[in-house]
Structure formats: structure tokens, C-alpha cells
XYZ file of C-alpha atoms in Angstrom:
149
model
C 4.624 -25.909 -10.670
C 3.597 -23.946 -12.792
C 3.129 -24.917 -15.995
C 2.759 -21.539 -17.790
C 6.464 -20.491 -17.392
C 7.182 -17.160 -15.524
C 4.370 -15.407 -16.260
C 2.423 -18.006 -13.610
C 4.974 -17.634 -11.783
C 5.427 -13.700 -10.993
C 1.430 -14.095 -10.890
C 2.166 -16.534 -7.831
C 4.504 -14.238 -6.442
C 2.130 -11.131 -6.636
C -0.431 -12.805 -4.987
C 2.147 -13.700 -2.222
C 3.001 -10.257 -1.562
C -0.016 -8.783 -1.457
C -1.104 -11.591 1.543
C 2.188 -10.792 3.459
C 1.110 -6.574 3.169
C -2.395 -7.360 3.452
C -1.588 -9.405 7.035
C 0.510 -6.573 8.035
C -1.643 -3.655 7.730
C -4.496 -5.559 9.408
C -2.280 -6.097 11.998
C -1.459 -2.435 12.500
C -5.445 -2.276 12.580
C -5.474 -3.027 16.409
C -4.516 0.518 16.596
C -8.081 2.457 16.584
C -6.045 5.191 15.269
C -5.758 5.130 11.528
C -3.770 8.297 11.125
C -0.850 6.235 13.524
C -1.950 2.823 10.857
C -0.748 5.007 7.805
C 2.302 6.551 9.322
C 3.488 3.388 11.434
C 2.684 1.944 7.482
C 4.765 4.436 5.928
C 7.854 4.475 8.460
C 7.941 0.983 7.970
C 8.438 0.468 3.741
C 11.385 3.549 4.822
C 12.612 1.548 6.752
C 12.188 -2.020 4.922
C 13.801 -0.335 2.093
C 16.744 1.141 4.073
C 18.213 -1.933 5.110
C 18.022 -3.442 1.455
C 20.110 0.044 0.438
C 17.001 0.344 -1.698
C 17.659 -2.487 -4.635
C 13.858 -3.788 -3.554
C 10.722 -2.046 -3.657
C 7.698 -2.812 -3.777
C 6.736 -6.179 -5.968
C 3.037 -5.452 -6.801
C 4.364 -2.400 -8.743
C 7.211 -4.483 -10.464
C 4.407 -6.780 -11.360
C 1.592 -4.473 -12.805
C 4.144 -2.561 -14.692
C 5.654 -5.519 -16.344
C 1.994 -6.426 -17.943
C 3.526 -6.887 -21.589
C 5.444 -9.724 -20.617
C 3.027 -11.081 -17.451
C -0.336 -9.456 -17.949
C -1.212 -12.160 -15.230
C 1.059 -11.130 -13.054
C -0.350 -6.974 -13.871
C -3.781 -8.797 -13.094
C -2.459 -9.678 -10.011
C -1.285 -6.599 -8.852
C -4.496 -4.873 -9.857
C -6.358 -7.011 -8.249
C -3.455 -7.000 -4.864
C -4.457 -2.639 -5.278
C -7.614 -3.378 -5.571
C -7.792 -5.724 -1.846
C -5.555 -3.492 -0.235
C -7.794 -0.153 -1.022
C -10.765 -2.474 0.654
C -8.495 -2.470 3.717
C -8.094 0.361 3.852
C -11.155 1.011 3.197
C -12.643 0.028 6.048
C -9.845 1.186 8.744
C -10.686 4.628 7.761
C -14.371 4.254 7.536
C -14.357 2.249 10.981
C -13.526 5.139 12.558
C -16.446 7.381 11.983
C -15.622 8.363 8.115
C -19.036 8.049 5.771
C -17.772 4.761 3.249
C -18.104 7.068 -0.396
C -15.397 9.104 1.282
C -13.921 5.947 3.296
C -12.724 4.769 -0.252
C -11.865 8.199 -1.947
C -9.045 8.070 0.940
C -8.116 4.399 1.183
C -7.387 4.527 -2.920
C -5.374 8.022 -2.148
C -3.519 6.435 1.208
C -2.755 3.245 -0.944
C -1.364 5.353 -4.089
C 0.675 8.200 -2.366
C 2.684 5.318 -0.426
C 2.893 3.108 -3.478
C 4.177 6.487 -5.605
C 6.368 7.252 -2.649
C 8.092 3.677 -2.418
C 9.061 4.669 -6.088
C 10.926 8.362 -5.465
C 12.304 6.704 -2.295
C 13.791 3.758 -4.275
C 15.133 6.237 -7.298
C 16.134 8.798 -4.936
C 17.571 6.516 -2.868
C 16.386 7.738 0.107
C 13.286 6.981 2.636
C 12.192 10.958 2.882
C 9.890 10.823 -0.175
C 8.196 7.849 2.375
C 8.368 9.600 5.483
C 6.834 12.493 4.311
C 3.924 10.808 1.866
C 3.531 8.875 5.555
C 3.311 12.532 7.972
C 1.028 14.683 5.001
C -1.700 11.041 4.397
C -1.425 10.707 8.555
C -2.708 14.468 8.952
C -4.746 14.110 5.761
C -6.687 11.073 8.122
C -6.767 12.951 10.850
C -8.412 16.603 8.748
C -10.819 14.045 7.268
C -11.870 12.508 11.088
C -12.306 15.774 12.102
C -14.616 17.240 9.657
C -17.138 13.991 9.767
C -20.544 15.380 12.281
C -20.721 13.276 15.090
């Protein structure tokens, strides 16, 4: 039941989509190599976009962009992005990257993947996402290598 109508429904769908994404990332986190997790996540997004003919991107971005029509959904999108950053921060911090640098890197990863999803949809090509995944994996490896042991 959604007494507040469409905006409440969109907010609930946004929260659900966020939970699914977090579960997928956490399932990949069992791989101890954060660079590989980032690459795999981007590749899975690219595969998904190719499979749906670039017709369905990230529902969290859609909710964020619809603030005028559904502010509750945009708020849910903001919370979703924050949770994603938390999950990725833990992933990279567990690899030995200091917590402040880990949060910065996690924000870069989430923002880059989301931007690459949008670019891939606009271009009807998975290449922006695949390139972003490779670039982010290289960035994670470089950051890990630069950490004092």
C-alpha cells in the first residue's frame, strides 16, 4: 500500500533496487582483491545493459534526477548512494587502505561507475563502462601499492 501515491512507490522501488545492488556487491566482496571486485561489478553492469538493449539503466540515478516530481525517491537515492559508498569503503579499507583514503576512493568508484552507466546508455555501448571498470581497477591497485606495509 502506498497512500502517498507514485512518489512513495518510486521511493520504495529505489530502496529495493539499492538493497539488491548492495547484496550483489557484498557477495563479490568475498573475493579478497578489491580491484577485481570493482572490475567485475562494472563488467556485470555492462553485461546487464547489453542484455536489455540499453533500455534500463540504474533506477537510483533515475530517482535522483526526478527530485521535482518525487522528492522522497530522490532522498532514497541519496541514501542509496551513501550506503554504496559505505560498502565500497569497507571493501577497500579491508585491503589496507587507510579509512579516509578508502572513503575518497569509494566515492570515486561509485560516481565513476554511475557516470559510465549513463554514458553507456547514451551511446548504446558497454565500452564506457568496461573502460571505467579497467581504469578503476588500475586506480585501486595503484592505491593499494602505495600504502605503507
